[in-house]
Tab-separated table of N, CA and C and ligand atoms in Angstrom:
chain	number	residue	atom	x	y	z
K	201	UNK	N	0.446	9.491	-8.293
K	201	UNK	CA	-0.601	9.098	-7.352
K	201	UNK	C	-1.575	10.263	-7.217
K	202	UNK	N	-2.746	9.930	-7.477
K	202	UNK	CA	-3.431	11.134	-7.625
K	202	UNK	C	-3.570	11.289	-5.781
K	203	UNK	N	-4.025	12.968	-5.506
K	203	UNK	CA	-3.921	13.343	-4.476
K	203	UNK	C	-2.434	13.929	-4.203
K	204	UNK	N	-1.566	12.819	-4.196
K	204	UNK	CA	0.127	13.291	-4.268
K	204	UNK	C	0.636	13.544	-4.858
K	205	UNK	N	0.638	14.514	-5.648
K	205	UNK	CA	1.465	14.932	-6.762
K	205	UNK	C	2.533	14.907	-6.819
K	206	UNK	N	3.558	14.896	-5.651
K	206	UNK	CA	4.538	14.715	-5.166
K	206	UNK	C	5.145	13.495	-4.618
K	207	UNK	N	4.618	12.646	-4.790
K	207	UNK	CA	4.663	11.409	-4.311
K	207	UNK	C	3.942	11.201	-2.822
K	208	UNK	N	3.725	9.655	-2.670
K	208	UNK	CA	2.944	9.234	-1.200
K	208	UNK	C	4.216	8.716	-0.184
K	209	UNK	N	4.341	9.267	0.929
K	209	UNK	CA	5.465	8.674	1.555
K	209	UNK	C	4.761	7.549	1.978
K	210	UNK	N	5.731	7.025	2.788
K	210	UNK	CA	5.624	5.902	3.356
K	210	UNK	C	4.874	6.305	4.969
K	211	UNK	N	3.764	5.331	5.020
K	211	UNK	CA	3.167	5.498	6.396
K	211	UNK	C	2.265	6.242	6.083
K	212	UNK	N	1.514	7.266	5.239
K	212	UNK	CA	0.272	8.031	5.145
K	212	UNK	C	-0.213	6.967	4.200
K	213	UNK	N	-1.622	7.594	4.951
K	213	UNK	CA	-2.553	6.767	4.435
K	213	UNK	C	-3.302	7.172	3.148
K	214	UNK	N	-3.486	6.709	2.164
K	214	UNK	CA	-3.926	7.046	0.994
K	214	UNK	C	-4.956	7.533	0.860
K	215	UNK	N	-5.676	8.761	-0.081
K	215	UNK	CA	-6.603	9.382	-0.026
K	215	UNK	C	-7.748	8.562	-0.306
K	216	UNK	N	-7.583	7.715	-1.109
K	216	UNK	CA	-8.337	6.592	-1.766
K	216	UNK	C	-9.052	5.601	-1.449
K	217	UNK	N	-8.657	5.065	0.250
K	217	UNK	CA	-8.974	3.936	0.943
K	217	UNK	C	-9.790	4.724	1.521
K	218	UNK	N	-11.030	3.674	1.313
K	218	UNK	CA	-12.637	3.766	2.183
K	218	UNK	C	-12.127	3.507	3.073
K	219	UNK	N	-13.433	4.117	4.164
K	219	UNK	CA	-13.284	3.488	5.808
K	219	UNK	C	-13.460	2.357	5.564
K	220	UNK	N	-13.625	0.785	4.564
K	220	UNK	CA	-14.201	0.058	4.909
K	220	UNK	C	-12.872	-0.568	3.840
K	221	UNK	N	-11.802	0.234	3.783
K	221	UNK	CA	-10.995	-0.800	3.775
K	221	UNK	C	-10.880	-1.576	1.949
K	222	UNK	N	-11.378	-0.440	1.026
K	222	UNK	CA	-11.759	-0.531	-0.582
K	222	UNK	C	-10.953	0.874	-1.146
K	223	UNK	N	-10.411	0.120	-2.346
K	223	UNK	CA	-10.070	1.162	-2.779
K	223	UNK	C	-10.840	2.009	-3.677
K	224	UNK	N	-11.414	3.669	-3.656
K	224	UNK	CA	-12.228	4.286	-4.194
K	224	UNK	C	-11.694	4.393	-5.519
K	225	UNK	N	-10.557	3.770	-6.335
K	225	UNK	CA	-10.317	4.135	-7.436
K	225	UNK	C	-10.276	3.055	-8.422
K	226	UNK	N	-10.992	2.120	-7.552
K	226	UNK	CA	-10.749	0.340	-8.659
K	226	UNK	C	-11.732	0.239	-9.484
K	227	UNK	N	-10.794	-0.148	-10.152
K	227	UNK	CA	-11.314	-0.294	-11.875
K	227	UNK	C	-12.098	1.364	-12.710
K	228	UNK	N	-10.923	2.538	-11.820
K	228	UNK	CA	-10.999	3.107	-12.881
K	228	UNK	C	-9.438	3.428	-13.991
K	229	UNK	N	-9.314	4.389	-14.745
K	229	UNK	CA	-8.290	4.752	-15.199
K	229	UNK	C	-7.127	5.254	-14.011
K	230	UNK	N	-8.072	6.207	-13.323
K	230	UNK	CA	-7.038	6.877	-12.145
K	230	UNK	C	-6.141	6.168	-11.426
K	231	UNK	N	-6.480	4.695	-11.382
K	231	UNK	CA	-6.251	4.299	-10.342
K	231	UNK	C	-4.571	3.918	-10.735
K	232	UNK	N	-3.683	4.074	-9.911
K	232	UNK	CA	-2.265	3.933	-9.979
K	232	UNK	C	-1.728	2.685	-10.463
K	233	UNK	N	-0.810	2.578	-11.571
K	233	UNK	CA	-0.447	1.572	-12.360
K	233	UNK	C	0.568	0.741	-11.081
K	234	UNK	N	1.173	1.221	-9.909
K	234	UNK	CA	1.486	0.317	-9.296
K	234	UNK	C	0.929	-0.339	-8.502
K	235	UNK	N	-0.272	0.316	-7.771
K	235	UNK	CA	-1.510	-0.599	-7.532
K	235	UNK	C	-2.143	-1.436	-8.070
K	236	UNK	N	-2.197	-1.399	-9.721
K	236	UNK	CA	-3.018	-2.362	-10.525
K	236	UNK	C	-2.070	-3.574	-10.493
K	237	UNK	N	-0.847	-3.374	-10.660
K	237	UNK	CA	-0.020	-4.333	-10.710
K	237	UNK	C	0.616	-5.305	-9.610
K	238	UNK	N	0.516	-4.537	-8.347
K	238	UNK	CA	0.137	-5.164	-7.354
K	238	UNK	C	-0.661	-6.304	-6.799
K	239	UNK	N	0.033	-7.598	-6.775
K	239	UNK	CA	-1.006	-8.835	-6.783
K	239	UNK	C	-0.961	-9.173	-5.193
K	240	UNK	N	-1.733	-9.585	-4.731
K	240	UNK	CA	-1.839	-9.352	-3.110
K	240	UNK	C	-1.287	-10.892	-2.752
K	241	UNK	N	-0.352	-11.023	-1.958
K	241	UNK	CA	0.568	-12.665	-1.681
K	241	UNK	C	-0.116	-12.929	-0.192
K	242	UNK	N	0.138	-14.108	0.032
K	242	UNK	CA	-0.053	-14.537	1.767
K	242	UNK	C	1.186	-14.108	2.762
K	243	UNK	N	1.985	-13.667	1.764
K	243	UNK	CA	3.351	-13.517	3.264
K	243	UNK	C	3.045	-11.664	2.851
K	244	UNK	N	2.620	-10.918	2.518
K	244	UNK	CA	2.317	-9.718	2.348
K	244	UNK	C	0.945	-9.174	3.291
K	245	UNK	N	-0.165	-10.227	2.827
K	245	UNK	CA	-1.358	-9.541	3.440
K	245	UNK	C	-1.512	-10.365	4.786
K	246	UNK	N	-1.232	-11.559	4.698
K	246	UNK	CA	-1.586	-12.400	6.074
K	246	UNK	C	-2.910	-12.809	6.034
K	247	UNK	N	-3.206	-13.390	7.358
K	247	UNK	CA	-5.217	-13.654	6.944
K	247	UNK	C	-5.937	-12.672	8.144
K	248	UNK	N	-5.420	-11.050	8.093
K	248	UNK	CA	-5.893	-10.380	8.385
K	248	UNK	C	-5.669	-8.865	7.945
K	249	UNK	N	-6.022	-7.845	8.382
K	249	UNK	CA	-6.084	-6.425	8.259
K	249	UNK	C	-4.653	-6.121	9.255
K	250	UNK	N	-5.097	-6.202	10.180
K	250	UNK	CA	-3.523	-6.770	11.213
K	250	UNK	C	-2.550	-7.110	11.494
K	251	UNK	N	-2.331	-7.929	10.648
K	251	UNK	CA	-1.818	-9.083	10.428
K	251	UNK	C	-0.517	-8.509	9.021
K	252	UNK	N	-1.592	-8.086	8.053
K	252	UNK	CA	-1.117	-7.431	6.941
K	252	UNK	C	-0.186	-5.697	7.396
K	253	UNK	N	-1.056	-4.893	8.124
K	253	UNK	CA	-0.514	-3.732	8.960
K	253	UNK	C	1.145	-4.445	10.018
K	254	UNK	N	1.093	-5.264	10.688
K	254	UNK	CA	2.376	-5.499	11.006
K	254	UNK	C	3.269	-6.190	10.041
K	255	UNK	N	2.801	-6.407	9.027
K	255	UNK	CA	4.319	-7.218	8.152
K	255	UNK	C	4.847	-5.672	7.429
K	256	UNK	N	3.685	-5.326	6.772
K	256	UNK	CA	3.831	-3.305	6.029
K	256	UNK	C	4.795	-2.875	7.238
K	257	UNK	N	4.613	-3.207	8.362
K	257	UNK	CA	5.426	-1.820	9.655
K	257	UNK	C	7.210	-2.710	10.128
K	258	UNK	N	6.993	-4.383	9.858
K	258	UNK	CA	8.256	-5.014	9.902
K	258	UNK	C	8.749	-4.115	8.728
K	259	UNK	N	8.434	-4.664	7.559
K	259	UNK	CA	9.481	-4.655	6.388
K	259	UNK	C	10.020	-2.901	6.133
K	260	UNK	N	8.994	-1.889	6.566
K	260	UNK	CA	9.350	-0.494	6.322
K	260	UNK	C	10.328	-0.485	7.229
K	261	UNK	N	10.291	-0.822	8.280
K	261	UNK	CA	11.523	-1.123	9.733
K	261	UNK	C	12.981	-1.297	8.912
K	262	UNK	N	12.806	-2.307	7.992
K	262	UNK	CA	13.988	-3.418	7.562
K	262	UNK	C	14.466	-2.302	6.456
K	263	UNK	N	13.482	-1.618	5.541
K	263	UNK	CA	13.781	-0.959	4.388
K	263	UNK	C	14.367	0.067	4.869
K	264	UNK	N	14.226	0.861	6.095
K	264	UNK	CA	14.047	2.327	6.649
K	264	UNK	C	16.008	3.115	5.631
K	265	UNK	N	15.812	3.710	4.749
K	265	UNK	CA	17.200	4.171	4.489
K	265	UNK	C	18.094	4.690	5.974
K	266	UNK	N	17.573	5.076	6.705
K	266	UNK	CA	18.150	5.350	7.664
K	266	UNK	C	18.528	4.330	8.487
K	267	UNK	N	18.206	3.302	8.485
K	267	UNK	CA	18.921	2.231	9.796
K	267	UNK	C	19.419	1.381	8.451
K	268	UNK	N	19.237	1.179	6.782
K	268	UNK	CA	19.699	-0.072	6.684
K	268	UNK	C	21.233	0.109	6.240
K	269	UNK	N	21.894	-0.929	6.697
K	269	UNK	CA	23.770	-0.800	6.963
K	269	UNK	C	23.965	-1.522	5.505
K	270	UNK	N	24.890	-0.487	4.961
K	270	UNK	CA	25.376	-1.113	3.762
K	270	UNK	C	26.513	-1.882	3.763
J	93	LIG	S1	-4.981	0.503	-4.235
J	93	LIG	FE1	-3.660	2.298	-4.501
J	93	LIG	S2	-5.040	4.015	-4.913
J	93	LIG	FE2	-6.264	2.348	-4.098
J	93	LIG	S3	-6.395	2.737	-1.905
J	93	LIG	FE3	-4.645	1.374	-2.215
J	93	LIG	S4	-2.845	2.713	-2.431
J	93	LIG	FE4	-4.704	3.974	-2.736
């Protein structure tokens, strides 16, 4: 991930995203092969910015290595 050389945790916000909510690296080379591959669903984004920000903050909840019980 460019910017992170180290990887992007979870919850920071990417160097890449305009204030307006675009990513500054689309449709170039830079831009991260798991982003390109990334196809945007309705139970992922929702039909908002909002909407999409609370399902991202459920599912990191659900993923968290620390709370999930094996
Ligand atoms: S698509 Fe990838 S590189 Fe672009 S803003 Fe989102 S996380 Fe960053």
């Amino acid at each position: 991930m460019p910017g992170f050389p180290a990887g992007k945790l979870a919850g920071v916000r990417c160097p890449h995203l305009t204030g307006d909510l675009r990513c500054a690296l689309f449709g170039t080379p830079e831009r991260p092969r798991v982003c390109v591959d990334l196809k945007p669903q309705l139970e992922m984004c929702g039909a908002s910015a909002e909407e999409a920000m609370a399902t991202l903050a459920a599912w990191e909840a659900l993923t968290d290595p620390g709370t999930v019980s094996t």
